[in-house]
Tab-separated table of C-alpha atoms in Angstrom:
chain	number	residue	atom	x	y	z
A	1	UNK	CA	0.000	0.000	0.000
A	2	UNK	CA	1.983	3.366	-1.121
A	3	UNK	CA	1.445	6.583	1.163
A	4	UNK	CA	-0.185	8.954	0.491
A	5	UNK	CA	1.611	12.684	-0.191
A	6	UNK	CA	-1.120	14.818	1.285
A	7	UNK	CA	-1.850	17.544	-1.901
A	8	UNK	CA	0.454	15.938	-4.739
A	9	UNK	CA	-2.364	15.661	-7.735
A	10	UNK	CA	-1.587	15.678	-11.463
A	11	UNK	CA	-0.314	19.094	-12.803
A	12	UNK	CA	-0.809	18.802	-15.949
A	13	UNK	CA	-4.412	18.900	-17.213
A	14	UNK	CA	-4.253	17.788	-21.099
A	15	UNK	CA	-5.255	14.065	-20.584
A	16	UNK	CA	-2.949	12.165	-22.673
A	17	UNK	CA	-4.723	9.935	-25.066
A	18	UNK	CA	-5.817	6.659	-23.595
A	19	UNK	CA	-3.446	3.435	-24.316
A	20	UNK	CA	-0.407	5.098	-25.505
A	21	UNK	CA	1.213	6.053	-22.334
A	22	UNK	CA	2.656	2.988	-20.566
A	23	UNK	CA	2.762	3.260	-16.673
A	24	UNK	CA	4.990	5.454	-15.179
A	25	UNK	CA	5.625	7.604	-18.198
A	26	UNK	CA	5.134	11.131	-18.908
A	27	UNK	CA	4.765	12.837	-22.821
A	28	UNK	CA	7.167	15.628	-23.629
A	29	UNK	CA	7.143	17.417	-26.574
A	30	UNK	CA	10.907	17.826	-26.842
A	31	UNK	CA	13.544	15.344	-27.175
A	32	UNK	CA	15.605	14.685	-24.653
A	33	UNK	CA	19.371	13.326	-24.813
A	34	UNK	CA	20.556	10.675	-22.762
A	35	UNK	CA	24.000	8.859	-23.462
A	36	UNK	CA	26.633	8.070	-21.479
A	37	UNK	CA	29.583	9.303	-23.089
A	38	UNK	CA	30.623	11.783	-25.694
A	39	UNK	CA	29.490	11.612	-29.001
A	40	UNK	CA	30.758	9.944	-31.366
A	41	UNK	CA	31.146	11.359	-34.774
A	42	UNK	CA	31.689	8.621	-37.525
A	43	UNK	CA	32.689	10.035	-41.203
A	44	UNK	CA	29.839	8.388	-44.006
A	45	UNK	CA	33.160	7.280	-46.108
A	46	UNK	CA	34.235	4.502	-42.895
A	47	UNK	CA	30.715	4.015	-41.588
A	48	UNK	CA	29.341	0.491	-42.420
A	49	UNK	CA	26.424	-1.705	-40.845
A	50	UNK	CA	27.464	-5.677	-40.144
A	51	UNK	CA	25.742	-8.666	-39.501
A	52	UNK	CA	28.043	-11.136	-37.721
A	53	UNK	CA	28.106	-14.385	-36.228
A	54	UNK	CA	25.796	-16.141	-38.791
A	55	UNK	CA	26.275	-18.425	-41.472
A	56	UNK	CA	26.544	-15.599	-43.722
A	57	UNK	CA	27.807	-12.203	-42.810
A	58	UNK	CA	26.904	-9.222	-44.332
A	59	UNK	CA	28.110	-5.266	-44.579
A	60	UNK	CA	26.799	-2.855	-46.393
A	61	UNK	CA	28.388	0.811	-47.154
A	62	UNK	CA	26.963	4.050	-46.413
A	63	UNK	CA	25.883	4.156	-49.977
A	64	UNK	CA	25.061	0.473	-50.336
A	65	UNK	CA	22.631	1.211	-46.953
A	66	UNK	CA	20.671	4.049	-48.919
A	67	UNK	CA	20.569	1.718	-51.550
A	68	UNK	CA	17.792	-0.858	-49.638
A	69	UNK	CA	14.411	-0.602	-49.608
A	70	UNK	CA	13.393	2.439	-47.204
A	71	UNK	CA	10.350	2.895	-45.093
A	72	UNK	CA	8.847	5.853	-43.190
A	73	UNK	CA	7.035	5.250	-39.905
A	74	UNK	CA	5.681	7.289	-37.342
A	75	UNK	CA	5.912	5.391	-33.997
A	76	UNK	CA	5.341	6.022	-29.762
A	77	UNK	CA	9.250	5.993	-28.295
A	78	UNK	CA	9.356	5.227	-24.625
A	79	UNK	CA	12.394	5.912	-22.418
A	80	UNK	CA	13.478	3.698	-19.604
A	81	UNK	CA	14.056	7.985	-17.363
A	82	UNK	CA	10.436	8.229	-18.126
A	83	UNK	CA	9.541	10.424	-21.242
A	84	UNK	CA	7.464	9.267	-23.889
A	85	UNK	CA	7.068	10.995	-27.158
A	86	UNK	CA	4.357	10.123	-29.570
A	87	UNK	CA	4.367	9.911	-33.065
A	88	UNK	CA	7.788	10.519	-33.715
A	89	UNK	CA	8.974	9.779	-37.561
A	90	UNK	CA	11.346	8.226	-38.836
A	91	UNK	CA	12.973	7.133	-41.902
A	92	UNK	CA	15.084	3.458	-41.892
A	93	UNK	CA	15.636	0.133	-43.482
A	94	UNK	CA	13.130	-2.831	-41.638
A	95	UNK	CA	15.853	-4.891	-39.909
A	96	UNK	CA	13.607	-7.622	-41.972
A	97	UNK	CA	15.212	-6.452	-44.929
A	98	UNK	CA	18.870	-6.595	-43.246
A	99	UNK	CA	18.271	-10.127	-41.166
A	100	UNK	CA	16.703	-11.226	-44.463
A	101	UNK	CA	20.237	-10.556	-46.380
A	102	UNK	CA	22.154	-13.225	-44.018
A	103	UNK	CA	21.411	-16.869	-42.525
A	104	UNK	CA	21.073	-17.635	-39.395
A	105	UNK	CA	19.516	-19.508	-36.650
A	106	UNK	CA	20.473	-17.440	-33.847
A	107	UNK	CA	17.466	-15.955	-31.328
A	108	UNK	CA	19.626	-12.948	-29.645
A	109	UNK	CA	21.517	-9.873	-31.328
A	110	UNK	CA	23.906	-7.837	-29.381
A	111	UNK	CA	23.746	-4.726	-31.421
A	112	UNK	CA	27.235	-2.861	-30.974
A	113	UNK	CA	27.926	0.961	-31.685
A	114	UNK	CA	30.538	3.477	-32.152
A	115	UNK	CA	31.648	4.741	-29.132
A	116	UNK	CA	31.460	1.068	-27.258
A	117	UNK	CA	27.880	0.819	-26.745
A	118	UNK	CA	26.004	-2.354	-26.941
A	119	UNK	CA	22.614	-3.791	-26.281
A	120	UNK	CA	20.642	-6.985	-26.515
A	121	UNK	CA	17.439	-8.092	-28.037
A	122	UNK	CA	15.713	-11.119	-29.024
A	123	UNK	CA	16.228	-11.545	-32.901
A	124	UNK	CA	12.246	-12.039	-32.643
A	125	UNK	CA	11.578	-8.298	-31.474
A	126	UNK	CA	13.696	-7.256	-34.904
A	127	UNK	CA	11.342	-9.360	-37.427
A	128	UNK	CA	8.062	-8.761	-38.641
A	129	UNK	CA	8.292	-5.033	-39.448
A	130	UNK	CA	8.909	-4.174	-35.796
A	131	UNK	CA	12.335	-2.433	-35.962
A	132	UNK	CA	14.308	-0.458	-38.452
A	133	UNK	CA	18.230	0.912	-38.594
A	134	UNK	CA	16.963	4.713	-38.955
A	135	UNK	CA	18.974	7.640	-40.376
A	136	UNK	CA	16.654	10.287	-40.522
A	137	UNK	CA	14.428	11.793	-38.236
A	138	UNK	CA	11.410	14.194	-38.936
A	139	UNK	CA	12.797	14.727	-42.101
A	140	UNK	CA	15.657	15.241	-41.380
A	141	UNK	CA	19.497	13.652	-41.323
A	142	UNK	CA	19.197	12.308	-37.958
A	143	UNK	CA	21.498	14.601	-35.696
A	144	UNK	CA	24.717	13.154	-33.854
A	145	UNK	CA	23.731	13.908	-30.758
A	146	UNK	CA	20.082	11.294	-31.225
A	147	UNK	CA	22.816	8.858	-32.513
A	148	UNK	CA	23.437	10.019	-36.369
A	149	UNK	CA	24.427	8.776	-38.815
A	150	UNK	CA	22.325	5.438	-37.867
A	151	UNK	CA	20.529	4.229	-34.799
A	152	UNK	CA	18.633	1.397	-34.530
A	153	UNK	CA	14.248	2.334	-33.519
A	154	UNK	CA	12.838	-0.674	-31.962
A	155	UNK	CA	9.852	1.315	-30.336
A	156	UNK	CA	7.689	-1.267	-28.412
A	157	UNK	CA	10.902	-1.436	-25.734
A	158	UNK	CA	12.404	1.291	-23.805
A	159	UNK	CA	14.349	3.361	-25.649
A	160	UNK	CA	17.786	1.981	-24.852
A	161	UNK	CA	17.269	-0.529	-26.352
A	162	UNK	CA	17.333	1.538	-30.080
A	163	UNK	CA	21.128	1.692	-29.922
A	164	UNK	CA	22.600	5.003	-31.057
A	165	UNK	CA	25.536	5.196	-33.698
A	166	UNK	CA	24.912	1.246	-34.360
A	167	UNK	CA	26.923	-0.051	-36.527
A	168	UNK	CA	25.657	-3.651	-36.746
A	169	UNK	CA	24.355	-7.002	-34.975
A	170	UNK	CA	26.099	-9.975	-33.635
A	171	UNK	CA	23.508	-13.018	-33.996
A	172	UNK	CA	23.912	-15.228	-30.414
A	173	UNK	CA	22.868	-18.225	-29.362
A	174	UNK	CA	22.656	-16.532	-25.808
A	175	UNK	CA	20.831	-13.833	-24.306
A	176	UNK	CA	24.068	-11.795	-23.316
A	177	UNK	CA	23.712	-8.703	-21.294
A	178	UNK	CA	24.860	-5.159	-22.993
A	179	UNK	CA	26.311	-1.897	-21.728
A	180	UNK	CA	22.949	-0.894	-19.474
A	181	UNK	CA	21.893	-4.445	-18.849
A	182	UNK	CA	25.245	-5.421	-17.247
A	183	UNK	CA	24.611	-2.051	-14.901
A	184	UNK	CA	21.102	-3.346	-13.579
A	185	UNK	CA	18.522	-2.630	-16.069
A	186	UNK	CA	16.189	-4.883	-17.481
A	187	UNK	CA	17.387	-7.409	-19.961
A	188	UNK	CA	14.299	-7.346	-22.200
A	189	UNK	CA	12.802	-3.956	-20.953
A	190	UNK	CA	8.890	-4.409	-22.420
A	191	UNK	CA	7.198	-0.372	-21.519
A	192	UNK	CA	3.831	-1.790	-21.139
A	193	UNK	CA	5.107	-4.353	-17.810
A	194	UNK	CA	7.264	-1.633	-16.650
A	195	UNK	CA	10.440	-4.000	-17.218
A	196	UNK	CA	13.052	-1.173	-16.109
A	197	UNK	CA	15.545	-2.602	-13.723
A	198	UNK	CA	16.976	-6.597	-13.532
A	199	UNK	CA	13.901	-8.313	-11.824
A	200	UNK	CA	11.039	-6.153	-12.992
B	1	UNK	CA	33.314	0.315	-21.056
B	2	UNK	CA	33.236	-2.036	-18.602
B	3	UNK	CA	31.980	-1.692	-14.627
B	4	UNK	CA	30.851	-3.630	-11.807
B	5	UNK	CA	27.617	-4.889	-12.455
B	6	UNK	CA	24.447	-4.460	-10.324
B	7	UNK	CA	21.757	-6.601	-9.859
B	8	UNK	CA	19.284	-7.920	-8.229
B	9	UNK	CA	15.535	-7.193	-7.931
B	10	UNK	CA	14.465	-3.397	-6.523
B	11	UNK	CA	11.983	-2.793	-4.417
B	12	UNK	CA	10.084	0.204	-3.572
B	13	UNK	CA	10.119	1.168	-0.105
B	14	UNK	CA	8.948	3.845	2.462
B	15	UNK	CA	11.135	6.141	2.903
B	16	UNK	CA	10.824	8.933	5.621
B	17	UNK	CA	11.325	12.822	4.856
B	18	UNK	CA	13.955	13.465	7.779
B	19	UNK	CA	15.770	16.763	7.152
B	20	UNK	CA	15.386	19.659	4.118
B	21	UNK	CA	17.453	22.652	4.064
B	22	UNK	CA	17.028	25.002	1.355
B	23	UNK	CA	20.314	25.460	-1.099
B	24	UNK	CA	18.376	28.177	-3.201
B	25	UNK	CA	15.500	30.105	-3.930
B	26	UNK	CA	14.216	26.844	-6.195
B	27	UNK	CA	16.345	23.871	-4.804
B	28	UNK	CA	16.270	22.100	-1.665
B	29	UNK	CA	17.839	18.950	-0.434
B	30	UNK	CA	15.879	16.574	1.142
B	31	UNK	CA	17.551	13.731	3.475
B	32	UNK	CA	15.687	10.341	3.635
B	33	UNK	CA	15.300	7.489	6.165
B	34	UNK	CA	14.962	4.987	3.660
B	35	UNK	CA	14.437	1.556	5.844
B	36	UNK	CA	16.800	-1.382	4.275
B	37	UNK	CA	19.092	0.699	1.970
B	38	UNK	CA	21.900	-1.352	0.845
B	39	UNK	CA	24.070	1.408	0.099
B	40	UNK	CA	24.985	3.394	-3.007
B	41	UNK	CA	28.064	4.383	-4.658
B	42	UNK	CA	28.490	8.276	-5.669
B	43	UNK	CA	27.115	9.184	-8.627
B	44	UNK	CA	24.040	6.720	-8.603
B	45	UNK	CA	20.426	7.832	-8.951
B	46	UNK	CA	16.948	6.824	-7.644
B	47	UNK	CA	13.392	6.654	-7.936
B	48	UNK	CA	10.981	8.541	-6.442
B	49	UNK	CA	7.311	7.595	-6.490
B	50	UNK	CA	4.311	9.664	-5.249
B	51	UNK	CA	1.007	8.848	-5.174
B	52	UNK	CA	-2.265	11.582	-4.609
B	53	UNK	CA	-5.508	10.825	-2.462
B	54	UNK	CA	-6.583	10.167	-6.064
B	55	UNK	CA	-4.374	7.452	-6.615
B	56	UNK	CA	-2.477	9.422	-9.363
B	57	UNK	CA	0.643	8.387	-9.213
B	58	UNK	CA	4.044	9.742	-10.793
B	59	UNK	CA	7.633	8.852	-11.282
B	60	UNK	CA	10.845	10.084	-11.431
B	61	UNK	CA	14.618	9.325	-11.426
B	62	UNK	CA	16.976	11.904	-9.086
B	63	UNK	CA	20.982	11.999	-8.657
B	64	UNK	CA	22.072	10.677	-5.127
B	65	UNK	CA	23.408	13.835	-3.486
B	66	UNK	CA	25.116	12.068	-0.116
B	67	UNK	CA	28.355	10.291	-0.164
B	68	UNK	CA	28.045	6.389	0.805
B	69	UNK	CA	27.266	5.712	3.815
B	70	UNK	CA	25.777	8.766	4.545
B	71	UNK	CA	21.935	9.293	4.779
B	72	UNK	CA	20.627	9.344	1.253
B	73	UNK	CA	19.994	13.134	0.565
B	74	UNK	CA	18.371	13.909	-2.840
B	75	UNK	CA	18.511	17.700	-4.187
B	76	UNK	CA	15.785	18.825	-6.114
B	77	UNK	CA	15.369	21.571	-8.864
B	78	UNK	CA	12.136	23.164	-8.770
B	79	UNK	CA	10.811	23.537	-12.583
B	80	UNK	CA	7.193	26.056	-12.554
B	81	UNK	CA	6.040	23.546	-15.164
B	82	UNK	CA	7.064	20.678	-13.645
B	83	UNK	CA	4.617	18.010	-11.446
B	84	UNK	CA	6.665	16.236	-9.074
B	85	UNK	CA	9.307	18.813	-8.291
B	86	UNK	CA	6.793	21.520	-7.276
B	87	UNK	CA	5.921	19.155	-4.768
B	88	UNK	CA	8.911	17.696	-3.304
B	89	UNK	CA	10.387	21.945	-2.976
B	90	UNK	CA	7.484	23.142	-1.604
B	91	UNK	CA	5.028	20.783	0.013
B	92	UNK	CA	6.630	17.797	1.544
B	93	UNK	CA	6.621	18.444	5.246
B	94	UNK	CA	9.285	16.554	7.791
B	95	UNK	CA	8.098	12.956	8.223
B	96	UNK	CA	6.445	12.532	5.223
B	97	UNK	CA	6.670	9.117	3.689
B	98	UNK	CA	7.547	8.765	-0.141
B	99	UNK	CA	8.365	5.891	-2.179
B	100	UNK	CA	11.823	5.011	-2.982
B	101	UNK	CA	13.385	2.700	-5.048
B	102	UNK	CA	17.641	2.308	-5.920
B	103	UNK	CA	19.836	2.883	-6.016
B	104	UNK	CA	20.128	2.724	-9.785
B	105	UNK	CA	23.221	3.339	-12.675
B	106	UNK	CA	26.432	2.065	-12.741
B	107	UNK	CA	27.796	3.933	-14.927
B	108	UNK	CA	28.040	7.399	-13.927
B	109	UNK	CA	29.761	6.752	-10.670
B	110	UNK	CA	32.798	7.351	-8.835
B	111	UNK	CA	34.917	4.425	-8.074
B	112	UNK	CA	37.950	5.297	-5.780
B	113	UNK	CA	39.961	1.865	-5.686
B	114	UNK	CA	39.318	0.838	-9.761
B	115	UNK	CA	39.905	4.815	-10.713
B	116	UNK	CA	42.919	4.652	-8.478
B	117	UNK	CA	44.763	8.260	-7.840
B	118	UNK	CA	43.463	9.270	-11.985
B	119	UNK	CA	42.687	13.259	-11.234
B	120	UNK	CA	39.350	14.079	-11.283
B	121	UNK	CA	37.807	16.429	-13.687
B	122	UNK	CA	33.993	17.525	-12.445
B	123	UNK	CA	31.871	19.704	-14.901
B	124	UNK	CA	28.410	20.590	-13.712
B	125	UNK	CA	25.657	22.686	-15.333
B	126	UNK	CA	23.176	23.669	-13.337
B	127	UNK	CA	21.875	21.332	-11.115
B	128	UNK	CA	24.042	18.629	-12.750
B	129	UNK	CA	26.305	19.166	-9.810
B	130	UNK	CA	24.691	17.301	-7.643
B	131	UNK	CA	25.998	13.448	-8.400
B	132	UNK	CA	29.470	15.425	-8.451
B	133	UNK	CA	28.689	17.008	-4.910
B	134	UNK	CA	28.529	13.346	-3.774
B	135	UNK	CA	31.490	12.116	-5.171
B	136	UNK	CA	33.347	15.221	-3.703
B	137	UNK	CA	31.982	14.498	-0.180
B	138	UNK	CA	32.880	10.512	-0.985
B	139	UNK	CA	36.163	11.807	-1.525
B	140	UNK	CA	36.027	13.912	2.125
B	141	UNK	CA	35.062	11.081	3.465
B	142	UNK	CA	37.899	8.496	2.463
B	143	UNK	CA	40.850	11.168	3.210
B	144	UNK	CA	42.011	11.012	-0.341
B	145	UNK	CA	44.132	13.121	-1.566
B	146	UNK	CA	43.107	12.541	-5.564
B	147	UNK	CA	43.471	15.662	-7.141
B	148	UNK	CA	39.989	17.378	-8.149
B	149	UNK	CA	38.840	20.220	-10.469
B	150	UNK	CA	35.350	21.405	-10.053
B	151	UNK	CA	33.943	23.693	-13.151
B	152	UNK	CA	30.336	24.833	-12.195
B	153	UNK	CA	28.783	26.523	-15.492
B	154	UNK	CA	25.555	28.192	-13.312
B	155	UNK	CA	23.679	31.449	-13.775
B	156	UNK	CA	24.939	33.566	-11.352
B	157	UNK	CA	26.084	33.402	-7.418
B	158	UNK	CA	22.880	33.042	-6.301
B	159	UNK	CA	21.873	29.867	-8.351
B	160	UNK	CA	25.107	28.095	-6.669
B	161	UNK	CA	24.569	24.968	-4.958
B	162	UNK	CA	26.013	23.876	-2.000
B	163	UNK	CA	27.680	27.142	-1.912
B	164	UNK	CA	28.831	26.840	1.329
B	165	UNK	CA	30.053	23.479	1.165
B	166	UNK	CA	31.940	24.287	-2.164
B	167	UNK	CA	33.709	27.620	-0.562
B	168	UNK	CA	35.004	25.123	1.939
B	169	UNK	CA	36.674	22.709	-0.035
B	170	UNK	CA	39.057	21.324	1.060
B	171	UNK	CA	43.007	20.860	-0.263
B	172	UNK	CA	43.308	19.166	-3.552
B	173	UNK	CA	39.950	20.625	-4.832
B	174	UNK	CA	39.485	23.540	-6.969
B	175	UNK	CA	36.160	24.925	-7.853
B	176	UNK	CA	36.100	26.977	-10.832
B	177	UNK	CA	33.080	28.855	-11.572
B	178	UNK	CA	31.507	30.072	-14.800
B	179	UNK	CA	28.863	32.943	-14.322
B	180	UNK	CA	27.179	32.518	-17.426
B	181	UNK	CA	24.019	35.136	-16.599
B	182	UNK	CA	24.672	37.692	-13.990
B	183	UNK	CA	28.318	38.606	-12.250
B	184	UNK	CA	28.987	40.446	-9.115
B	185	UNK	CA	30.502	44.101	-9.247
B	186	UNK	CA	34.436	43.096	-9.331
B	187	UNK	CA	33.948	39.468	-10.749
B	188	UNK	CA	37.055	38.142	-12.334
B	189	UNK	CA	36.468	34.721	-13.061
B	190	UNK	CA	34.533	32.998	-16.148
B	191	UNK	CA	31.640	35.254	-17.858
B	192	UNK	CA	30.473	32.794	-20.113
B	193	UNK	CA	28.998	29.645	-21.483
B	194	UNK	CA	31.914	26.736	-21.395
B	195	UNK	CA	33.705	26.670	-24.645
B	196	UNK	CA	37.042	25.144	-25.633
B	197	UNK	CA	39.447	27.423	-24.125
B	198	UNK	CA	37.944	27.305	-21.107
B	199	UNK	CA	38.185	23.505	-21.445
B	200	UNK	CA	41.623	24.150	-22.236
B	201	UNK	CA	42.389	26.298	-19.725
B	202	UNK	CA	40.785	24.036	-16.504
B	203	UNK	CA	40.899	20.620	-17.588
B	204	UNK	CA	43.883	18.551	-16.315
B	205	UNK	CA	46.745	17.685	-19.220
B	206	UNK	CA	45.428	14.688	-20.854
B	207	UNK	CA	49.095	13.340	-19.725
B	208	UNK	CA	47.836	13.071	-16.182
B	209	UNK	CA	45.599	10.411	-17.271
B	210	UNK	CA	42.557	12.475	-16.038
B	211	UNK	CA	39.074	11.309	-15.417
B	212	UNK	CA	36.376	13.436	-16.358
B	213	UNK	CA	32.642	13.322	-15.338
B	214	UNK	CA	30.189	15.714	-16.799
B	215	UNK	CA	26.645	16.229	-15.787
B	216	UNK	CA	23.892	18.802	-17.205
B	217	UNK	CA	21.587	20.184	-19.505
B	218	UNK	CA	22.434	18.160	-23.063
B	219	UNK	CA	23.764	21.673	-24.881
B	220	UNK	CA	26.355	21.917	-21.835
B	221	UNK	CA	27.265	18.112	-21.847
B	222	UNK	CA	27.656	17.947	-25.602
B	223	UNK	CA	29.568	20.737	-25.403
B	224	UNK	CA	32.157	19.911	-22.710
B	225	UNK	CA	32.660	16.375	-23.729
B	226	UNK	CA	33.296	17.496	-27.187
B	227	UNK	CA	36.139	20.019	-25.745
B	228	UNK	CA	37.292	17.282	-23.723
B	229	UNK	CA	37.498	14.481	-26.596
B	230	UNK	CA	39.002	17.544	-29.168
B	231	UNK	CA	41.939	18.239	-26.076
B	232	UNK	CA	42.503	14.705	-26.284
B	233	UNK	CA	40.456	12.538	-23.835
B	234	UNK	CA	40.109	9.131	-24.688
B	235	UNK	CA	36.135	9.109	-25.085
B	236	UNK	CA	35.825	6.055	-22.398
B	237	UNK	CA	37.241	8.596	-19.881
B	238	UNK	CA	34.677	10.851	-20.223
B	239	UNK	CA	31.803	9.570	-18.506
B	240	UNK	CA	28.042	11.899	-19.167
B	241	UNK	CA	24.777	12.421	-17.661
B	242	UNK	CA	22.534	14.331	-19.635
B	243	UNK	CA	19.222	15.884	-18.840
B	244	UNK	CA	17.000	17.550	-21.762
B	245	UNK	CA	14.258	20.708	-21.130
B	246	UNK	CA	11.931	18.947	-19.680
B	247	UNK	CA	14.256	15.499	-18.722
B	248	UNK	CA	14.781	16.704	-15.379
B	249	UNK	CA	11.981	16.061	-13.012
């Protein structure tokens, strides 16, 4: 039973649209920043994306990356500090377009990132037009500093999870923990259960 | 990028309002009794969670501003648009209970045996200083005599925090303020927002193997760590904590 704080109410009066808020969140109109380190700022000419670790690896250029099949969405992004932004767009390749290109049987990714960054997802939360590798936001290049030139947008998990500056995927056979995971938060980190922190 | 990791389960828990002393005219520090805490390291966070007779509840994430072992002391911002802080400046009385859950972040943290006698370089905007504040009073605490540089980018005199504490500081530590709105009559130090020189001019030679910790608004961070990784810091020694318009509670 949580106490009660004797005149705490809600402040802000514009109800925020039923179902599209997952507990414990907030909407903001801006967009915050949140990374742990400086960063990074990757020339086009030595960027690449990779898949490792399956039976086939692939890479693609900057160029060959513009090259795929494109899509624009407009998608809810959750963060694990508690904003959520709604219908943010975006412009990226599906990752089934990229997991299509190699062969695998892996279920995990560790997606890894300039600057040292990883995280981990199941390879099931990247298929079926779930998740994209994004480079442009709002119409936009999509600015270093909300992980240009590429991050990956996997919106139905906190925001963490859609690695800045990634650079590719390393298929597992093992749910490994990445950079936030091995410091406590939640290794699958689902909005809707409130799947913050290890043990949530 | 690699750290001690942290986990098992947190709980919330009922923590008693024990102490608040006002730093400012908008920020206050409020010292909790928080039954069962297993201790924190500085620069760590928590959760605060409030619920209203109405059962609305909200959330939010604050820096730890006590060193470990010491009563866990948050300091809070107040922001006019804001829900929670509003509340936890103004209203909270002594002996209130709140929810409290932590502490939380690995990262961002001050680790005195790993980081060994690597010089310390502190940059806080705004209310970023807090997390710093505890790792300078961790550093009190232990005796050590790691060298530290404190540069506190804040509006003007008035908006310091912890002023007192920070006038006090003891050998090794040098705060270094930037008084980026409004400077008293005779004022010789900084006048402005943090650029490169500055950088150049505070931070420790990258020879000295510094360590550098930088916590505010985004602009400030980006800014700072960018002067720091252009002077020549190795980007894994710069560690960041960023908080956007509205990303602070």
């Amino acid at each position: 039973m949580s106490p009660i704080s004797r005149g705490f109410h809600r402040r802000h009066q514009e109800a925020e649209p039923a179902g599209r808020v997952p507990p414990g969140q907030y909407v903001t109109s801006d967009f915050p920043v949140l990374s742990a380190g400086p960063t990074p700022h990757t020339a086009l000419t030595n960027w690449t994306f990779s898949i490792e670790g399956g039976q086939s690896p692939a890479s693609w250029t900057w160029t060959e990356f513009q090259a795929l099949p494109s899509e624009t969405v407009t998608v809810d992004i959750h963060c694990v500090t508690r904003w959520s932004k709604l219908d943010t767009r975006w412009k990226g390749v599906s990752l089934d377009v990229l997991l299509g290109a190699v062969s695998y049987d892996a279920p995990y990714v560790l997606a890894f990132c300039d600057g040292g960054y990883t995280t981990n997802l199941p390879v099931a939360d990247l298929t079926g037009g779930k998740a994209w590798v994004a480079f442009s936001y709002d119409g936009s290049p999509l600015p270093a500093e909300h992980g240009g030139p590429a991050r990956l947008l996997v919106p139905h998990l906190y925001f963490w999870k859609s690695a800045k500056w990634v650079r590719g995927l390393r298929l597992r056979d093992t749910d490994t923990p990445g950079f936030w995971e091995m410091y406590g938060y939640n290794m699958y980190g689902d909005p809707w259960r409130e799947q913050r922190y290890a043990g949530d | 990028m690699a750290g001690t990791a942290v986990r098992g389960r947190l709980t919330w828990v009922t923590a008693t309002v024990d102490a608040m002393m006002d730093e400012t005219a908008h920020v206050r520090t409020l010292v909790l009794s928080v039954p069962g805490w297993g201790g924190h390291q500085a620069g760590q966070h928590l959760d605060i969670r409030l619920t209203g007779d109405d059962g609305y509840r909200a959330e939010r994430s604050y820096s730890i501003a006590s060193a470990p072992g010491e009563p866990v002391a948050i300091t809070v911002e107040r922001l006019d648009d804001g829900e929670v802080s509003p509340y936890l400046t103004q209203d909270v009385q002594l002996g209130d209970e709140i929810e409290v859950r932590g502490p939380i972040g690995g990262y961002f943290v001050w680790e005195p045996v790993l980081d060994g006698d690597a010089p310390l370089l502190l940059a806080a905007g705004g209310s970023g200083v807090v997390p710093l504040r505890a790792m300078l009073r961790h550093r009190m605490q232990l005796g050590s005599s790691v060298p530290v540089r404190l540069l506190y980018s804040v509006r003007s005199l008035a908006e310091v925090i912890y002023r007192s504490e920070l006038d006090e500081a003891s050998d090794g530590v040098a705060v270094i303020y930037t008084l980026t709105r409004q400077q008293p009559p005779g004022w010789t130090g900084y006048a402005r927002r943090v650029d490169q020189q500055m950088m150049a001019e505070v931070a420790w030679p990258v020879a000295r193997e510094p360590l550098a910790y930088v916590c505010g608004p985004t602009n400030f961070v980006e800014a700072v760590a960018g002067d720091l990784v252009a002077l020549g810091y190795p980007p894994q020694r710069v560690k960041t904590e960023r908080f956007g318009a509205t990303g602070t509670p």
